[in-house]
Amino acid sequence: MSIDWWTLGLQTVNALVLIWILARFLFRPVSRILTERQEAAHAELDAAQAARAEAEAAREAAKAETASLAATRSDALARAQAEAAEERDRLITDARAEAATLRDSAGHELARERDRQRHALSQEAGELAADIAARLMARLPETTRVAGFTEGLAEAVAGLPEATRARIGSEGPVILRAVRPLEPAESAELSAALARVLGTAPALTVETDPALIAGLELETPHAIVRNHLRADLDRIRAELTHD
Amino acid sequence: MENPLSIEPLFHLGPVPVTAPVVVTWVIMAVLAALAWATTRRLTLRPGKAQTVLELMVTTIDAQVADTMRRDPAPFRALIGTIFLFVLAANWSSLIPGVEPPTAHVETDAALALIVFAATIAYGIRARGMSGYLATFAEPSWVMIPLNVIEQITRTFSLIVRLFGNVMSGVFVVGIVLSLAGLLVPIPLMALDLLTGAVQAYIFAVLATVFIGAAVGETRDPAANDRKDPSDD
C-alpha cells in the first residue's frame, strides 16, 4: 500500500476549501436566520409583554374610571337626595306657614265676622230695646217722659268739670233736645234745676227729637249732657259690644 | 497484478497529477456548494420545507457539538458540519455507478484526519494558551506525557483507518459480489453501505468533536448551558 502525496495534499486543500464554502454559504446564513428568528421571537414576546402590560394598565385605568364614575354617581345621587329632602322640608315649612297664615287669617276673619254679627245683633237688640222702650213709654203719661229726667240732667251737669260748667250759657243759647216740646211748667222746672247747679239759668233752645224715647239732652259748644233712654240703651249696647 | 488500493492519475495539471478521488471530491464540493447556495439564497423568518430541513440539520449539529463539548458550538460548527456532510456525501457517492467514493482511498481520510489533528491543536492553544495546552499532556501526571503524545498520533490514525477500512471494504464487497453474482444481487449490500456510510460519517464527526472538545476543555458557556443535558435525565 502506498500513499499518493499529491492526492493527500489536494484533498487537504479541497477539504479546507469546502469548509470555507459551506461556512460561507450554508452554516453562516442558516445560523444568522436562526438568530434573527430568535431575536424576532424575543421582540414579539417583549412586544406581547408590553402590550399585555399596556392592556393591564388600560384595564386598571378603566377600573379606576368606573370606580370614579360610580363614586361620582353616588355623590350625585346623595346630593340630589339631599336637595330633594331640603326642597321637601322647605315646601313642608312653606305649606305649614301658609296653612298657619290661612288659619290665622280665617280665625281673624271668623272673629271679625263674629264681632260684626255680634255688633249687628247688638244693634238689632238696641233697636229692639229702643222700640220696646218706646212702646212701653208710650203707655206712660206724657209728663213722665220729661219730668222724671229733669233732676237727673241737673245732676249730670253738676258732674261736669268746673270750667266746662262755667262756660255753659256764656257763649249763647244752649240746645235742649226733648222727645216733645216742653210744657211751660217743665221748662220752668228745668231752668230752676240748671240755675241751682250753674248759678244762673242759661237760655235754652228746645229741639224735638222722638228718637230720645224719654228724657232730655243738653248740648253746649263744649259738652253734651245726655239723660234719656236712648243714651242709656246706646251705652248698654256699647258695653255689650265691647264684651 | 495491479494493486487495487493504488490510484492512477487521470490527468496532470502541470506537474500535479489529478487522481479520481480528487475529481470526485471536486464534483461533491460543487454539488454541496450549489445546494448550499441555492437553499440559502432566500432565507426567511417563515421557513419553507428546504429551509426547515437546513435549519434542522444545523441545529442538530449544534446540539451534538454543544452536548459533547459543553461549549458554544458556533466556532466549531463549520468544521464539524462540513466533515459530516462531506464524509456522508462521499460515502454515499458509491451508489452512483462507476463512481468510487473518495473516502475509500486513504489519502482523503488522511487529509480529513490531518485537518482534525491540526484543528485540535489550534483550538486547544487558542482556548488554553500554548503552555496550558502543553500542560494537558502532563495530565494526570508527567509520567503520562509519552503516552499522551502517542495517543494524539494513534487516535488520528484510528480516524483514518476506521473510515478507510469501512468504506473501502464495502466497495470491495459490492465489487466482488457484483463480479460473481450479477446485477441485482449487490443491492442489499449497497443498502447496507448506505447505513455504514451514514454511521461512519457520524462517528468521524463525533470523534472529531470529542478530540477538539478534550483539547479546549469544558467551560461554563451560557449558550451551551442553555441546552438540556441528556445525561441529566
Coordinates of C-alpha atoms in Angstrom, one line a residue:
Chain A
M1 CA 0.0 0.0 0.0
S2 CA 1.4 3.4 -1.0
I3 CA 0.2 7.0 -0.4
D4 CA -0.1 9.4 -3.2
W5 CA 1.1 12.6 -1.5
W6 CA -0.2 14.8 -4.3
T7 CA -3.7 13.4 -3.7
L8 CA -3.3 13.8 0.0
G9 CA -2.3 17.5 -0.4
L10 CA -5.1 18.2 -2.9
Q11 CA -7.7 16.5 -0.7
T12 CA -6.5 18.5 2.2
V13 CA -6.8 21.7 0.2
N14 CA -10.2 20.5 -1.1
A15 CA -11.5 19.9 2.4
L16 CA -10.3 23.3 3.7
V17 CA -11.9 25.0 0.7
L18 CA -15.2 23.1 1.3
I19 CA -15.1 24.1 4.9
W20 CA -14.8 27.7 3.8
I21 CA -17.5 27.3 1.2
L22 CA -20.0 25.7 3.5
A23 CA -19.2 28.1 6.3
R24 CA -19.8 31.0 3.9
F25 CA -22.9 29.7 2.0
L26 CA -24.5 27.3 4.4
F27 CA -23.8 27.5 8.1
R28 CA -23.4 31.2 8.5
P29 CA -26.6 32.2 6.7
V30 CA -28.6 29.5 8.4
S31 CA -27.2 30.4 11.8
R32 CA -27.9 34.1 11.0
I33 CA -31.5 33.4 10.1
L34 CA -31.9 31.3 13.3
T35 CA -30.6 34.1 15.4
E36 CA -32.8 36.6 13.6
R37 CA -35.8 34.4 14.2
Q38 CA -34.8 34.1 17.8
E39 CA -34.5 37.8 18.2
A40 CA -37.7 38.3 16.3
A41 CA -39.4 35.9 18.7
H42 CA -37.9 37.7 21.6
A43 CA -39.0 41.0 20.2
E44 CA -42.5 39.6 19.7
L45 CA -42.5 38.3 23.2
D46 CA -41.3 41.6 24.5
A47 CA -44.0 43.4 22.4
A48 CA -46.6 41.0 23.6
Q49 CA -45.4 41.5 27.2
A50 CA -45.5 45.3 26.7
A51 CA -49.0 45.1 25.1
R52 CA -50.1 42.9 27.9
A53 CA -48.7 45.4 30.4
E54 CA -50.4 48.2 28.5
A55 CA -53.7 46.3 28.4
E56 CA -53.4 45.7 32.1
A57 CA -52.7 49.4 32.7
A58 CA -55.7 50.3 30.5
R59 CA -57.8 47.8 32.4
E60 CA -56.7 49.3 35.7
A61 CA -57.4 52.8 34.3
A62 CA -60.9 51.7 33.1
K63 CA -61.5 50.1 36.5
A64 CA -60.4 53.3 38.3
E65 CA -62.6 55.3 35.9
T66 CA -65.5 53.0 36.6
A67 CA -65.0 53.4 40.3
S68 CA -64.7 57.2 39.8
L69 CA -67.9 57.2 37.8
A70 CA -69.6 55.1 40.5
A71 CA -68.4 57.5 43.2
T72 CA -69.5 60.5 41.2
R73 CA -72.9 58.9 40.5
S74 CA -73.2 58.0 44.2
D75 CA -72.3 61.6 45.1
A76 CA -74.7 63.0 42.6
L77 CA -77.5 60.7 43.9
A78 CA -76.7 61.7 47.5
R79 CA -76.6 65.4 46.6
A80 CA -79.9 65.0 44.7
Q81 CA -81.4 63.2 47.6
A82 CA -80.2 65.9 50.0
E83 CA -81.5 68.6 47.7
A84 CA -84.8 66.8 47.3
A85 CA -85.1 66.4 51.1
E86 CA -84.2 70.1 51.6
E87 CA -86.8 71.1 49.0
R88 CA -89.4 68.8 50.6
D89 CA -88.6 70.3 54.0
R90 CA -88.8 73.8 52.5
L91 CA -92.1 73.0 50.9
I92 CA -93.5 71.5 54.1
T93 CA -92.3 74.5 56.0
D94 CA -93.8 76.9 53.5
A95 CA -97.0 74.8 53.4
R96 CA -97.2 74.9 57.2
A97 CA -96.5 78.6 57.3
E98 CA -99.1 79.2 54.6
A99 CA -101.6 77.0 56.4
A100 CA -100.9 78.8 59.6
T101 CA -101.3 82.1 57.8
L102 CA -104.5 80.9 56.3
R103 CA -105.7 79.5 59.6
D104 CA -104.8 82.9 61.3
S105 CA -106.5 84.8 58.6
A106 CA -109.5 82.5 58.8
G107 CA -109.5 83.0 62.5
H108 CA -109.3 86.7 62.2
E109 CA -111.9 86.7 59.6
L110 CA -114.1 84.5 61.8
A111 CA -113.5 86.8 64.7
R112 CA -114.3 89.8 62.6
E113 CA -117.4 88.1 61.3
R114 CA -118.4 87.1 64.8
D115 CA -117.8 90.7 66.0
R116 CA -119.7 92.0 63.1
Q117 CA -122.6 89.6 63.8
R118 CA -122.5 90.4 67.5
H119 CA -122.4 94.1 66.6
A120 CA -125.3 93.6 64.3
L121 CA -127.2 91.6 66.9
S122 CA -126.4 94.3 69.5
Q123 CA -127.5 96.9 67.1
E124 CA -130.6 95.0 66.4
A125 CA -131.1 94.3 70.1
G126 CA -130.6 98.0 70.8
E127 CA -133.1 99.0 68.3
L128 CA -135.4 96.3 69.5
A129 CA -134.9 97.5 73.1
A130 CA -135.5 101.1 72.0
D131 CA -138.6 100.0 70.2
I132 CA -139.7 98.1 73.3
A133 CA -138.9 101.1 75.5
A134 CA -140.7 103.4 73.2
R135 CA -143.7 101.2 73.1
L136 CA -143.6 100.9 76.9
M137 CA -143.1 104.6 77.4
A138 CA -146.0 105.3 75.0
R139 CA -148.2 103.7 77.6
L140 CA -147.0 106.0 80.3
P141 CA -148.3 109.6 80.8
E142 CA -146.6 112.2 78.6
T143 CA -145.3 114.0 81.6
T144 CA -143.2 111.2 82.8
R145 CA -141.2 111.3 79.5
V146 CA -139.7 114.7 80.6
A147 CA -140.4 115.4 84.3
G148 CA -138.7 112.3 85.6
F149 CA -135.4 113.3 83.9
T150 CA -135.1 116.9 84.9
E151 CA -133.2 116.2 88.2
G152 CA -131.1 113.6 86.5
L153 CA -130.0 116.2 83.9
A154 CA -129.2 118.7 86.6
E155 CA -127.1 116.2 88.5
A156 CA -125.2 115.3 85.2
V157 CA -124.5 118.9 84.6
A158 CA -123.3 119.2 88.2
G159 CA -120.9 116.4 87.5
L160 CA -119.2 118.3 84.7
P161 CA -115.8 120.0 85.4
E162 CA -116.0 123.5 86.8
A163 CA -114.5 125.2 83.7
T164 CA -117.0 123.4 81.4
R165 CA -119.8 124.1 83.7
A166 CA -118.9 127.8 83.9
R167 CA -118.9 128.2 80.2
I168 CA -122.4 126.8 79.7
G169 CA -124.7 129.6 78.5
S170 CA -121.9 132.1 78.3
E171 CA -121.5 131.6 74.6
G172 CA -125.1 131.8 73.5
P173 CA -128.2 129.7 73.9
V174 CA -127.9 126.1 74.9
I175 CA -129.6 123.5 72.8
L176 CA -132.0 121.3 74.7
R177 CA -133.4 118.2 73.0
A178 CA -136.6 116.5 74.2
V179 CA -139.0 113.9 72.8
R180 CA -141.7 116.6 72.6
P181 CA -142.0 120.3 73.1
L182 CA -141.8 121.2 76.8
E183 CA -144.7 122.5 78.7
P184 CA -144.0 125.9 80.4
A185 CA -144.0 124.2 83.8
E186 CA -141.5 121.7 82.6
S187 CA -139.3 124.5 81.1
A188 CA -139.5 126.4 84.4
E189 CA -138.6 123.3 86.5
L190 CA -135.7 122.6 84.2
S191 CA -134.4 126.2 84.3
A192 CA -134.7 126.2 88.1
A193 CA -132.7 122.9 88.3
L194 CA -130.0 124.3 86.0
A195 CA -129.9 127.5 87.9
R196 CA -129.4 125.6 91.1
V197 CA -126.3 123.8 89.8
L198 CA -124.9 126.5 87.4
G199 CA -125.8 129.6 89.4
T200 CA -127.8 131.2 86.6
A201 CA -130.3 129.7 84.2
P202 CA -129.0 129.5 80.7
A203 CA -131.0 130.4 77.7
L204 CA -132.4 127.2 76.1
T205 CA -133.3 126.5 72.5
V206 CA -135.6 123.4 72.6
E207 CA -135.5 120.9 69.8
T208 CA -137.7 117.9 69.5
D209 CA -136.2 114.5 68.8
P210 CA -138.5 111.5 69.3
A211 CA -135.5 109.2 69.0
L212 CA -134.7 110.0 72.6
I213 CA -137.7 107.9 73.7
A214 CA -137.8 109.6 77.0
G215 CA -135.5 112.1 78.7
L216 CA -133.5 115.2 77.9
E217 CA -130.2 116.1 76.3
L218 CA -128.3 119.4 76.7
E219 CA -125.8 120.4 74.1
T220 CA -123.3 123.1 74.5
P221 CA -120.3 124.1 72.3
H222 CA -118.0 122.2 74.7
A223 CA -120.1 119.4 76.1
I224 CA -123.2 117.3 75.6
V225 CA -125.1 116.1 78.6
R226 CA -127.4 113.2 78.0
N227 CA -130.1 111.9 80.3
H228 CA -132.5 109.9 78.2
L229 CA -133.3 106.3 77.4
R230 CA -131.7 106.3 74.0
A231 CA -128.4 107.2 75.6
D232 CA -128.9 104.5 78.2
L233 CA -129.7 102.0 75.5
D234 CA -126.7 103.0 73.4
R235 CA -124.4 102.7 76.4
I236 CA -125.8 99.3 77.2
R237 CA -125.4 98.2 73.7
A238 CA -121.8 99.6 73.6
E239 CA -121.0 97.7 76.7
L240 CA -122.4 94.5 75.3
T241 CA -120.5 95.1 72.1
H242 CA -117.2 95.7 73.9
D243 CA -117.5 92.4 75.7
Chain B
M1 CA -1.4 -7.9 -10.9
E2 CA -2.5 -4.3 -10.3
N3 CA -2.8 -3.2 -6.7
P4 CA -6.5 -2.3 -6.1
L5 CA -5.5 0.2 -3.4
S6 CA -3.2 2.2 -5.7
I7 CA -4.6 5.1 -7.7
E8 CA -3.5 6.3 -11.1
P9 CA -3.7 9.9 -12.2
L10 CA -6.5 10.8 -14.6
F11 CA -4.6 13.8 -15.9
H12 CA -2.0 16.3 -14.9
L13 CA -2.3 20.0 -14.0
G14 CA 1.2 21.0 -14.8
P15 CA 3.4 18.8 -12.5
V16 CA 0.4 17.9 -10.3
P17 CA -1.3 14.6 -11.0
V18 CA -5.0 14.6 -10.6
T19 CA -6.5 11.4 -9.5
A20 CA -10.1 10.1 -9.5
P21 CA -10.7 10.8 -5.7
V22 CA -9.7 14.4 -6.3
V23 CA -12.1 14.7 -9.2
V24 CA -15.0 13.1 -7.4
T25 CA -14.2 15.4 -4.4
W26 CA -14.4 18.4 -6.7
V27 CA -17.8 17.2 -8.0
I28 CA -19.0 16.6 -4.5
M29 CA -17.8 20.1 -3.5
A30 CA -19.5 21.6 -6.5
V31 CA -22.8 19.9 -5.7
L32 CA -22.7 20.8 -2.0
A33 CA -21.7 24.3 -2.8
A34 CA -24.5 24.6 -5.3
L35 CA -27.1 23.1 -3.0
A36 CA -25.9 25.4 -0.2
W37 CA -26.1 28.5 -2.4
A38 CA -29.5 27.5 -3.8
T39 CA -31.1 26.7 -0.5
T40 CA -29.7 29.7 1.5
R41 CA -30.3 32.3 -1.2
R42 CA -33.7 33.3 0.1
L43 CA -33.8 32.5 3.7
T44 CA -36.9 34.0 5.5
L45 CA -38.2 34.1 9.0
R46 CA -41.1 31.9 7.8
P47 CA -39.1 28.9 6.5
G48 CA -40.2 26.6 3.7
K49 CA -39.5 22.9 3.5
A50 CA -35.9 23.1 2.2
Q51 CA -35.1 25.8 4.8
T52 CA -36.7 23.8 7.5
V53 CA -34.5 20.8 6.6
L54 CA -31.4 23.0 6.6
E55 CA -32.3 24.6 9.9
L56 CA -33.0 21.1 11.4
M57 CA -29.6 19.9 10.2
V58 CA -27.7 22.9 11.5
T59 CA -29.5 22.9 14.9
T60 CA -28.9 19.1 15.2
I61 CA -25.2 19.6 14.6
D62 CA -25.1 22.5 17.1
A63 CA -26.9 20.4 19.7
Q64 CA -24.5 17.5 19.1
V65 CA -21.4 19.7 19.4
A66 CA -22.8 21.5 22.5
D67 CA -23.7 18.3 24.2
T68 CA -20.3 16.9 23.6
M69 CA -18.2 20.0 24.3
R70 CA -20.3 21.9 26.8
R71 CA -19.5 25.0 24.8
D72 CA -21.0 27.4 22.4
P73 CA -21.0 25.4 19.1
A74 CA -20.6 28.4 16.8
P75 CA -16.8 28.3 16.4
F76 CA -16.8 24.6 15.6
R77 CA -20.0 24.4 13.5
A78 CA -18.4 24.9 10.1
L79 CA -15.6 22.3 10.7
I80 CA -17.7 19.6 12.3
G81 CA -20.6 20.2 10.0
T82 CA -18.5 20.2 6.8
I83 CA -16.7 17.0 7.9
F84 CA -20.0 15.3 8.5
L85 CA -21.6 16.4 5.2
F86 CA -18.6 15.7 3.1
V87 CA -18.0 12.2 4.5
L88 CA -21.7 11.4 4.2
A89 CA -21.8 12.6 0.6
A90 CA -18.5 10.9 -0.2
N91 CA -19.6 7.6 1.3
W92 CA -23.0 7.7 -0.5
S93 CA -21.4 8.6 -3.8
S94 CA -20.7 4.9 -4.2
L95 CA -24.3 4.5 -5.2
I96 CA -23.6 6.2 -8.4
P97 CA -22.5 3.6 -10.9
G98 CA -18.8 4.0 -11.9
V99 CA -18.1 6.3 -9.0
E100 CA -15.7 5.2 -6.3
P101 CA -16.1 7.2 -3.1
P102 CA -13.1 9.4 -2.2
T103 CA -13.2 8.1 1.3
A104 CA -12.4 4.6 0.0
H105 CA -8.9 5.9 -0.6
V106 CA -6.6 6.5 2.4
E107 CA -5.4 9.9 1.1
T108 CA -8.9 11.5 1.5
D109 CA -9.3 10.0 5.0
A110 CA -5.8 11.1 5.9
A111 CA -6.5 14.6 4.7
L112 CA -9.6 14.8 6.9
A113 CA -7.8 13.3 9.9
L114 CA -4.9 15.8 9.4
I115 CA -7.3 18.7 9.4
V116 CA -8.9 17.4 12.6
F117 CA -5.5 16.9 14.1
A118 CA -4.4 20.5 13.2
A119 CA -7.8 21.9 14.4
T120 CA -7.4 20.1 17.7
I121 CA -4.0 21.7 18.3
A122 CA -5.2 25.1 17.1
Y123 CA -8.4 25.2 19.1
G124 CA -6.5 23.8 22.2
I125 CA -3.9 26.5 22.0
R126 CA -6.5 29.2 21.4
A127 CA -8.6 28.1 24.4
R128 CA -5.9 27.3 26.9
G129 CA -2.8 29.1 25.6
M130 CA 0.4 27.4 24.5
S131 CA 1.6 26.5 28.0
G132 CA -1.9 25.5 29.1
Y133 CA -2.3 23.3 26.1
L134 CA 1.1 21.6 26.5
A135 CA 0.3 21.1 30.2
T136 CA -2.7 18.9 29.2
F137 CA -0.1 16.3 28.0
A138 CA 1.1 16.0 31.6
E139 CA -2.3 15.1 33.0
P140 CA -2.9 13.4 35.2
S141 CA 0.9 13.1 35.8
W142 CA 4.1 13.9 33.9
V143 CA 4.7 10.2 33.6
M144 CA 1.8 10.2 31.1
I145 CA 3.5 12.6 28.7
P146 CA 4.8 10.0 26.3
L147 CA 1.5 8.1 26.3
N148 CA -0.5 11.3 25.7
V149 CA 1.7 12.2 22.8
I150 CA 1.4 8.8 21.3
E151 CA -2.3 8.9 21.9
Q152 CA -2.6 12.2 19.8
I153 CA -1.0 10.3 16.9
T154 CA -2.7 7.0 17.2
R155 CA -6.1 8.4 17.5
T156 CA -5.6 10.3 14.4
F157 CA -4.5 7.1 12.7
S158 CA -7.5 5.4 14.1
L159 CA -9.7 8.0 12.5
I160 CA -8.0 7.3 9.1
V161 CA -8.1 3.6 9.4
R162 CA -11.6 3.3 10.7
L163 CA -13.2 5.3 7.9
F164 CA -10.9 3.9 5.2
G165 CA -11.4 0.3 6.2
N166 CA -15.2 0.5 6.5
V167 CA -15.8 2.3 3.2
M168 CA -13.1 0.5 1.2
S169 CA -14.3 -2.9 2.5
G170 CA -17.9 -2.0 1.5
V171 CA -16.8 -1.0 -2.0
F172 CA -14.7 -4.2 -2.3
V173 CA -17.5 -6.4 -1.2
V174 CA -20.0 -4.9 -3.6
G175 CA -17.5 -5.1 -6.4
I176 CA -16.7 -8.8 -5.7
V177 CA -20.3 -9.8 -5.3
L178 CA -21.2 -7.8 -8.4
S179 CA -18.5 -9.6 -10.4
L180 CA -19.5 -13.0 -9.1
A181 CA -23.4 -12.9 -8.8
G182 CA -24.9 -10.4 -11.2
L183 CA -26.6 -7.1 -11.5
L184 CA -29.2 -7.1 -8.7
V185 CA -27.6 -9.2 -6.1
P186 CA -25.4 -6.5 -4.5
I187 CA -28.4 -4.2 -3.9
P188 CA -28.8 -5.3 -0.2
L189 CA -25.1 -4.8 0.3
M190 CA -25.4 -1.3 -1.2
A191 CA -28.2 -0.5 1.1
L192 CA -26.0 -1.7 3.9
D193 CA -23.3 0.6 2.6
L194 CA -25.8 3.5 2.9
L195 CA -26.2 2.7 6.6
T196 CA -22.5 2.1 7.1
G197 CA -21.7 5.4 5.3
A198 CA -24.0 7.4 7.5
V199 CA -22.8 5.7 10.6
Q200 CA -19.1 6.3 9.7
A201 CA -19.8 10.0 8.8
Y202 CA -21.5 10.4 12.2
I203 CA -18.6 8.6 14.0
F204 CA -16.0 10.6 12.3
A205 CA -17.7 13.9 13.1
V206 CA -18.4 12.9 16.7
L207 CA -14.8 11.7 17.3
A208 CA -13.5 15.0 15.8
T209 CA -15.8 16.8 18.2
V210 CA -14.6 14.7 21.1
F211 CA -11.0 15.3 20.3
I212 CA -11.4 19.1 19.8
G213 CA -13.6 19.2 23.0
A214 CA -10.9 17.4 25.0
A215 CA -8.3 19.9 23.7
V216 CA -10.3 23.0 24.6
G217 CA -11.7 21.7 27.8
E218 CA -15.2 22.4 29.3
T219 CA -16.4 25.8 30.0
R220 CA -19.4 27.4 31.8
D221 CA -20.6 28.9 28.5
P222 CA -24.2 30.2 28.9
A223 CA -25.0 29.4 25.3
A224 CA -24.1 25.8 25.9
N225 CA -25.7 25.6 29.3
D226 CA -29.0 26.7 27.8
R227 CA -29.2 23.3 26.1
K228 CA -30.6 20.4 28.0
D229 CA -28.1 17.9 29.0
P230 CA -29.3 14.4 28.2
S231 CA -27.2 12.9 31.0
D232 CA -29.4 14.9 33.4
D233 CA -32.4 12.8 32.7

